[in-house]
Amino acid sequence: MTRLARPTDGDPSTLYRAFETLSGLEGLDLLSKSMLEVLPTRVVTVSSFGAESAVLLDLVARVDPDAPVYFIDTGMHFPETLAYRDLLIDRLRLTNVINLGPDGQERAAEDPEDLLHRSDIDGCCDLRKVRPLDRALAGAPAWISGRKRFQGGARTTLQSVEWEETPEGGRRLKLNPLASWREADIDAYFDNYALPRHPLWEDGYPSVGCAPCTAKPDPDATDRRAGRWAGLGKTECGIHNRRKPATSPIA
Ligand code: SF4
């Protein structure tokens, strides 16, 4: 978990051609085309190593097990998630999983007792997730996420290839190879490839985030993310909130 492949800035015209080439592709086709042909060595996968993460990671590993994968280690994960990360690294032979985390000085100044999540969940997510990922993706032309439309909320209109605004006001591509996959497709993939489930999935957690902000939902809940920030009116941590419509031109 040490080799860091730093993506480099792509010039706008190259990036726009990449958008046109990749649009319409999904799943393994999108991963192969982007990782091996259109954006080789420059596209990064971001994974929570949560309840459904093994599917995307297995597909990425089939294309290139040496491709960089970012895991945002907030310092607040369940120990089961950290163990599952290590299990999947071993099982899928991923060689380039990189742990990101909050800046030490910012954490000491803003959340010295690790209790910020009790008073300011948006501030806590910004400190522990959004800023670390922003720093790691600086200059990256594209990244890969495992979101699906069936997850609801803002994700219902997800496209497989979309633009994202960077903190600097530029644009980068965001690839969602599983955007159109249904719950049944995810479950079938786990079964077909005998992928290990997250230990907490086995215990009734259909979605797993940080320990203080993840509850076991009602077994009859139809929303798999119902246990995330339950009752707090929050559905996303913030790392996905910069999404622009897929037809946006490059700034
Ligand atoms: S999910 Fe909860 S604990 Fe994790 S970073 Fe966000 S507010 Fe903090």
mmCIF file of C-alpha atoms and ligand atoms in Angstrom:
data_model
loop_
_atom_site.group_PDB
_atom_site.id
_atom_site.type_symbol
_atom_site.label_atom_id
_atom_site.label_comp_id
_atom_site.label_asym_id
_atom_site.label_seq_id
_atom_site.Cartn_x
_atom_site.Cartn_y
_atom_site.Cartn_z
ATOM 1 C CA MET A 1 0.000 0.000 0.000
ATOM 2 C CA THR A 2 2.833 2.380 -0.725
ATOM 3 C CA ARG A 3 3.192 3.099 -4.436
ATOM 4 C CA LEU A 4 1.405 6.288 -5.327
ATOM 5 C CA ALA A 5 0.667 6.974 -8.954
ATOM 6 C CA ARG A 6 0.073 10.699 -9.110
ATOM 7 C CA PRO A 7 -2.312 11.648 -11.863
ATOM 8 C CA THR A 8 -1.320 14.628 -13.930
ATOM 9 C CA ASP A 9 -3.334 17.448 -15.363
ATOM 10 C CA GLY A 10 -4.965 16.752 -18.672
ATOM 11 C CA ASP A 11 -5.341 19.542 -21.159
ATOM 12 C CA PRO A 12 -9.004 20.457 -21.758
ATOM 13 C CA SER A 13 -9.187 19.316 -25.365
ATOM 14 C CA THR A 14 -7.720 15.901 -24.515
ATOM 15 C CA LEU A 15 -10.109 15.587 -21.609
ATOM 16 C CA TYR A 16 -13.082 16.518 -23.733
ATOM 17 C CA ARG A 17 -12.130 13.916 -26.332
ATOM 18 C CA ALA A 18 -11.888 11.402 -23.497
ATOM 19 C CA PHE A 19 -15.398 12.348 -22.407
ATOM 20 C CA GLU A 20 -16.742 11.790 -25.906
ATOM 21 C CA THR A 21 -14.920 8.479 -26.314
ATOM 22 C CA LEU A 22 -16.030 7.097 -22.956
ATOM 23 C CA SER A 23 -19.638 8.333 -22.916
ATOM 24 C CA GLY A 24 -22.061 5.467 -23.379
ATOM 25 C CA LEU A 25 -19.696 2.856 -21.995
ATOM 26 C CA GLU A 26 -20.417 1.076 -18.720
ATOM 27 C CA GLY A 27 -19.021 -1.605 -16.450
ATOM 28 C CA LEU A 28 -15.900 -3.453 -17.516
ATOM 29 C CA ASP A 29 -15.948 -1.768 -20.954
ATOM 30 C CA LEU A 30 -15.728 1.680 -19.364
ATOM 31 C CA LEU A 31 -12.976 0.605 -16.984
ATOM 32 C CA SER A 32 -10.899 -1.075 -19.679
ATOM 33 C CA LYS A 33 -11.198 1.777 -22.146
ATOM 34 C CA SER A 34 -10.435 4.474 -19.588
ATOM 35 C CA MET A 35 -7.696 2.688 -17.641
ATOM 36 C CA LEU A 36 -5.851 1.078 -20.544
ATOM 37 C CA GLU A 37 -6.439 3.357 -23.528
ATOM 38 C CA VAL A 38 -7.895 6.788 -22.879
ATOM 39 C CA LEU A 39 -6.460 7.735 -19.475
ATOM 40 C CA PRO A 40 -3.752 5.160 -18.759
ATOM 41 C CA THR A 41 -1.967 5.595 -15.392
ATOM 42 C CA ARG A 42 -4.003 8.713 -14.707
ATOM 43 C CA VAL A 43 -7.378 7.461 -13.522
ATOM 44 C CA VAL A 44 -7.809 6.698 -9.831
ATOM 45 C CA THR A 45 -10.477 4.572 -8.170
ATOM 46 C CA VAL A 46 -11.904 5.775 -4.862
ATOM 47 C CA SER A 47 -13.393 3.078 -2.633
ATOM 48 C CA SER A 48 -14.920 3.032 0.847
ATOM 49 C CA PHE A 49 -14.374 -0.729 1.109
ATOM 50 C CA GLY A 50 -17.999 -0.772 2.201
ATOM 51 C CA ALA A 51 -20.828 -3.220 1.711
ATOM 52 C CA GLU A 52 -20.867 -3.204 -2.118
ATOM 53 C CA SER A 53 -17.291 -2.102 -2.838
ATOM 54 C CA ALA A 54 -15.963 -5.534 -3.727
ATOM 55 C CA VAL A 55 -17.793 -5.478 -7.068
ATOM 56 C CA LEU A 56 -16.084 -2.367 -8.428
ATOM 57 C CA LEU A 57 -12.749 -3.409 -6.952
ATOM 58 C CA ASP A 58 -12.989 -6.833 -8.564
ATOM 59 C CA LEU A 59 -13.684 -5.224 -11.948
ATOM 60 C CA VAL A 60 -10.781 -2.786 -11.498
ATOM 61 C CA ALA A 61 -8.481 -5.653 -10.530
ATOM 62 C CA ARG A 62 -9.474 -7.551 -13.680
ATOM 63 C CA VAL A 63 -8.294 -4.590 -15.751
ATOM 64 C CA ASP A 64 -5.190 -3.701 -13.728
ATOM 65 C CA PRO A 65 -4.537 -4.867 -10.151
ATOM 66 C CA ASP A 66 -1.696 -2.317 -9.977
ATOM 67 C CA ALA A 67 -3.998 0.654 -10.621
ATOM 68 C CA PRO A 68 -4.180 3.189 -7.779
ATOM 69 C CA VAL A 69 -7.120 2.870 -5.373
ATOM 70 C CA TYR A 70 -7.735 5.555 -2.751
ATOM 71 C CA PHE A 71 -9.287 4.611 0.588
ATOM 72 C CA ILE A 72 -10.279 7.548 2.790
ATOM 73 C CA ASP A 73 -9.328 6.445 6.273
ATOM 74 C CA THR A 74 -11.338 8.905 8.340
ATOM 75 C CA GLY A 75 -10.108 7.455 11.613
ATOM 76 C CA MET A 76 -13.730 6.664 12.428
ATOM 77 C CA HIS A 77 -14.254 3.419 10.530
ATOM 78 C CA PHE A 78 -15.481 0.191 12.038
ATOM 79 C CA PRO A 79 -12.584 -2.178 12.672
ATOM 80 C CA GLU A 80 -14.481 -4.615 10.453
ATOM 81 C CA THR A 81 -14.079 -2.211 7.520
ATOM 82 C CA LEU A 82 -10.320 -2.017 7.991
ATOM 83 C CA ALA A 83 -10.140 -5.790 8.176
ATOM 84 C CA TYR A 84 -12.319 -6.078 5.057
ATOM 85 C CA ARG A 85 -10.047 -3.638 3.214
ATOM 86 C CA ASP A 86 -7.077 -5.857 3.984
ATOM 87 C CA LEU A 87 -9.021 -8.978 3.023
ATOM 88 C CA LEU A 88 -9.986 -7.546 -0.372
ATOM 89 C CA ILE A 89 -6.462 -6.295 -1.030
ATOM 90 C CA ASP A 90 -5.242 -9.824 -0.499
ATOM 91 C CA ARG A 91 -8.084 -11.570 -2.301
ATOM 92 C CA LEU A 92 -8.077 -9.316 -5.377
ATOM 93 C CA ARG A 93 -4.281 -8.897 -5.368
ATOM 94 C CA LEU A 94 -4.549 -5.126 -5.362
ATOM 95 C CA THR A 95 -1.028 -3.727 -5.137
ATOM 96 C CA ASN A 96 -1.623 0.012 -4.999
ATOM 97 C CA VAL A 97 -4.240 0.828 -2.345
ATOM 98 C CA ILE A 98 -3.418 4.189 -0.800
ATOM 99 C CA ASN A 99 -4.816 5.338 2.535
ATOM 100 C CA LEU A 100 -5.829 8.987 2.651
ATOM 101 C CA GLY A 101 -6.641 10.735 5.897
ATOM 102 C CA PRO A 102 -7.286 14.080 7.525
ATOM 103 C CA ASP A 103 -4.406 16.480 7.879
ATOM 104 C CA GLY A 104 -2.889 16.122 11.356
ATOM 105 C CA GLN A 105 -2.811 19.836 12.116
ATOM 106 C CA GLU A 106 -6.356 20.385 10.870
ATOM 107 C CA ARG A 107 -7.583 17.434 12.906
ATOM 108 C CA ALA A 108 -5.839 18.702 16.054
ATOM 109 C CA ALA A 109 -7.290 22.172 15.576
ATOM 110 C CA GLU A 110 -10.822 21.258 14.528
ATOM 111 C CA ASP A 111 -11.549 17.917 16.164
ATOM 112 C CA PRO A 112 -8.966 17.155 18.851
ATOM 113 C CA GLU A 113 -11.274 14.787 20.727
ATOM 114 C CA ASP A 114 -12.799 13.094 17.654
ATOM 115 C CA LEU A 115 -16.247 14.313 18.651
ATOM 116 C CA LEU A 116 -16.981 16.812 15.891
ATOM 117 C CA HIS A 117 -19.447 14.378 14.325
ATOM 118 C CA ARG A 118 -21.746 14.948 17.306
ATOM 119 C CA SER A 119 -22.115 18.675 16.675
ATOM 120 C CA ASP A 120 -21.243 19.255 13.011
ATOM 121 C CA ILE A 121 -21.498 16.279 10.689
ATOM 122 C CA ASP A 122 -20.850 18.364 7.578
ATOM 123 C CA GLY A 123 -17.740 19.874 9.155
ATOM 124 C CA CYS A 124 -16.532 16.438 10.229
ATOM 125 C CA CYS A 125 -17.021 14.997 6.730
ATOM 126 C CA ASP A 126 -15.263 18.009 5.250
ATOM 127 C CA LEU A 127 -12.273 17.575 7.562
ATOM 128 C CA ARG A 128 -12.013 13.801 7.309
ATOM 129 C CA LYS A 129 -13.226 13.027 3.783
ATOM 130 C CA VAL A 130 -13.646 15.974 1.444
ATOM 131 C CA ARG A 131 -10.386 17.817 2.050
ATOM 132 C CA PRO A 132 -8.179 14.689 2.079
ATOM 133 C CA LEU A 133 -9.669 13.553 -1.233
ATOM 134 C CA ASP A 134 -9.400 17.031 -2.732
ATOM 135 C CA ARG A 135 -5.719 17.075 -1.871
ATOM 136 C CA ALA A 136 -5.135 13.620 -3.331
ATOM 137 C CA LEU A 137 -7.044 14.343 -6.537
ATOM 138 C CA ALA A 138 -5.374 17.702 -7.184
ATOM 139 C CA GLY A 139 -4.410 17.677 -10.839
ATOM 140 C CA ALA A 140 -6.204 14.423 -11.579
ATOM 141 C CA PRO A 141 -8.075 14.398 -14.899
ATOM 142 C CA ALA A 142 -10.510 11.682 -13.786
ATOM 143 C CA TRP A 143 -11.565 9.360 -11.012
ATOM 144 C CA ILE A 144 -13.749 6.288 -10.667
ATOM 145 C CA SER A 145 -16.588 5.835 -8.171
ATOM 146 C CA GLY A 146 -18.855 2.900 -7.395
ATOM 147 C CA ARG A 147 -22.158 4.778 -7.092
ATOM 148 C CA LYS A 148 -25.366 3.371 -8.530
ATOM 149 C CA ARG A 149 -28.660 4.986 -9.536
ATOM 150 C CA PHE A 150 -30.670 2.576 -7.419
ATOM 151 C CA GLN A 151 -29.070 4.080 -4.314
ATOM 152 C CA GLY A 152 -31.539 6.938 -4.656
ATOM 153 C CA GLY A 153 -31.393 10.610 -3.742
ATOM 154 C CA ALA A 154 -29.067 12.633 -5.964
ATOM 155 C CA ARG A 155 -27.785 9.379 -7.408
ATOM 156 C CA THR A 156 -30.984 8.581 -9.308
ATOM 157 C CA THR A 157 -29.843 10.704 -12.280
ATOM 158 C CA LEU A 158 -26.273 9.443 -12.277
ATOM 159 C CA GLN A 159 -24.554 9.053 -15.660
ATOM 160 C CA SER A 160 -21.724 6.607 -16.268
ATOM 161 C CA VAL A 161 -19.470 9.465 -17.416
ATOM 162 C CA GLU A 162 -19.873 12.955 -16.023
ATOM 163 C CA TRP A 163 -18.032 16.175 -15.328
ATOM 164 C CA GLU A 164 -17.051 17.362 -11.896
ATOM 165 C CA GLU A 165 -15.962 20.803 -10.819
ATOM 166 C CA THR A 166 -12.634 20.901 -9.006
ATOM 167 C CA PRO A 167 -11.975 23.113 -5.957
ATOM 168 C CA GLU A 168 -9.888 25.301 -8.250
ATOM 169 C CA GLY A 169 -12.836 25.847 -10.602
ATOM 170 C CA GLY A 170 -11.623 23.507 -13.331
ATOM 171 C CA ARG A 171 -13.197 20.285 -14.537
ATOM 172 C CA ARG A 172 -12.336 16.642 -14.301
ATOM 173 C CA LEU A 173 -14.132 13.484 -15.351
ATOM 174 C CA LYS A 174 -15.892 11.189 -12.963
ATOM 175 C CA LEU A 175 -16.558 7.659 -14.120
ATOM 176 C CA ASN A 176 -19.366 5.592 -12.618
ATOM 177 C CA PRO A 177 -19.098 2.145 -14.258
ATOM 178 C CA LEU A 178 -21.901 0.716 -12.120
ATOM 179 C CA ALA A 179 -24.352 3.604 -12.545
ATOM 180 C CA SER A 180 -27.040 1.514 -14.220
ATOM 181 C CA TRP A 181 -26.516 -1.657 -12.194
ATOM 182 C CA ARG A 182 -29.486 -2.801 -10.126
ATOM 183 C CA GLU A 183 -29.388 -4.268 -6.656
ATOM 184 C CA ALA A 184 -29.916 -7.685 -8.188
ATOM 185 C CA ASP A 185 -26.911 -7.185 -10.462
ATOM 186 C CA ILE A 186 -24.692 -6.385 -7.474
ATOM 187 C CA ASP A 187 -25.915 -9.378 -5.518
ATOM 188 C CA ALA A 188 -25.524 -11.667 -8.544
ATOM 189 C CA TYR A 189 -21.950 -10.474 -9.073
ATOM 190 C CA PHE A 190 -21.085 -11.303 -5.470
ATOM 191 C CA ASP A 191 -22.556 -14.767 -5.967
ATOM 192 C CA ASN A 192 -21.119 -15.446 -9.409
ATOM 193 C CA TYR A 193 -17.578 -14.555 -8.385
ATOM 194 C CA ALA A 194 -17.832 -15.787 -4.795
ATOM 195 C CA LEU A 195 -16.708 -12.421 -3.456
ATOM 196 C CA PRO A 196 -16.512 -12.070 0.315
ATOM 197 C CA ARG A 197 -19.121 -9.860 1.923
ATOM 198 C CA HIS A 198 -18.316 -7.092 4.409
ATOM 199 C CA PRO A 199 -18.600 -8.600 7.913
ATOM 200 C CA LEU A 200 -21.237 -6.027 8.867
ATOM 201 C CA TRP A 201 -23.311 -6.804 5.778
ATOM 202 C CA GLU A 202 -23.599 -10.302 7.177
ATOM 203 C CA ASP A 203 -24.842 -8.652 10.391
ATOM 204 C CA GLY A 204 -27.632 -6.657 8.710
ATOM 205 C CA TYR A 205 -25.878 -3.476 7.524
ATOM 206 C CA PRO A 206 -26.618 -3.030 3.797
ATOM 207 C CA SER A 207 -24.462 0.128 3.687
ATOM 208 C CA VAL A 208 -21.393 0.809 5.821
ATOM 209 C CA GLY A 209 -19.729 4.160 6.466
ATOM 210 C CA CYS A 210 -18.056 5.609 9.567
ATOM 211 C CA ALA A 211 -19.025 3.910 12.814
ATOM 212 C CA PRO A 212 -20.634 6.939 14.545
ATOM 213 C CA CYS A 213 -22.810 7.673 11.498
ATOM 214 C CA THR A 214 -23.906 4.192 10.451
ATOM 215 C CA ALA A 215 -26.863 2.399 12.014
ATOM 216 C CA LYS A 216 -28.452 -0.930 11.273
ATOM 217 C CA PRO A 217 -31.654 -0.041 9.386
ATOM 218 C CA ASP A 218 -35.026 -1.682 9.752
ATOM 219 C CA PRO A 219 -34.820 -5.037 7.940
ATOM 220 C CA ASP A 220 -37.825 -3.982 5.833
ATOM 221 C CA ALA A 221 -36.243 -0.690 4.686
ATOM 222 C CA THR A 222 -36.091 -0.504 0.897
ATOM 223 C CA ASP A 223 -33.334 2.117 0.885
ATOM 224 C CA ARG A 224 -29.986 0.389 1.378
ATOM 225 C CA ARG A 225 -28.482 3.649 2.643
ATOM 226 C CA ALA A 226 -31.227 4.272 5.224
ATOM 227 C CA GLY A 227 -28.791 3.639 8.066
ATOM 228 C CA ARG A 228 -26.349 6.345 6.960
ATOM 229 C CA TRP A 229 -26.720 9.557 9.019
ATOM 230 C CA ALA A 230 -30.165 8.207 9.941
ATOM 231 C CA GLY A 231 -32.572 10.944 11.027
ATOM 232 C CA LEU A 232 -30.051 13.729 10.392
ATOM 233 C CA GLY A 233 -31.233 14.847 6.946
ATOM 234 C CA LYS A 234 -27.884 14.041 5.340
ATOM 235 C CA THR A 235 -27.413 11.518 2.561
ATOM 236 C CA GLU A 236 -23.957 12.292 1.120
ATOM 237 C CA CYS A 237 -20.641 13.004 2.816
ATOM 238 C CA GLY A 238 -19.730 15.727 0.351
ATOM 239 C CA ILE A 239 -17.119 14.123 -1.892
ATOM 240 C CA HIS A 240 -19.740 13.694 -4.616
ATOM 241 C CA ASN A 241 -21.388 17.085 -4.358
ATOM 242 C CA ARG A 242 -19.415 18.795 -7.103
ATOM 243 C CA ARG A 243 -21.074 16.846 -9.895
ATOM 244 C CA LYS A 244 -21.941 18.813 -13.024
ATOM 245 C CA PRO A 245 -24.408 17.673 -15.673
ATOM 246 C CA ALA A 246 -22.817 15.281 -18.116
ATOM 247 C CA THR A 247 -23.253 17.721 -20.968
ATOM 248 C CA SER A 248 -21.323 20.551 -19.301
ATOM 249 C CA PRO A 249 -18.479 21.882 -21.409
ATOM 250 C CA ILE A 250 -15.055 22.208 -19.891
ATOM 251 C CA ALA A 251 -14.583 25.535 -18.153
HETATM 252 S S1 SF4 B 1 -19.423 10.011 8.236
HETATM 253 FE FE1 SF4 B 1 -19.591 10.795 10.365
HETATM 254 S S2 SF4 B 1 -17.661 10.278 11.407
HETATM 255 FE FE2 SF4 B 1 -17.367 9.988 9.192
HETATM 256 S S3 SF4 B 1 -16.433 11.867 8.514
HETATM 257 FE FE3 SF4 B 1 -18.646 12.113 8.207
HETATM 258 S S4 SF4 B 1 -19.511 13.008 10.114
HETATM 259 FE FE4 SF4 B 1 -17.389 12.295 10.515
#
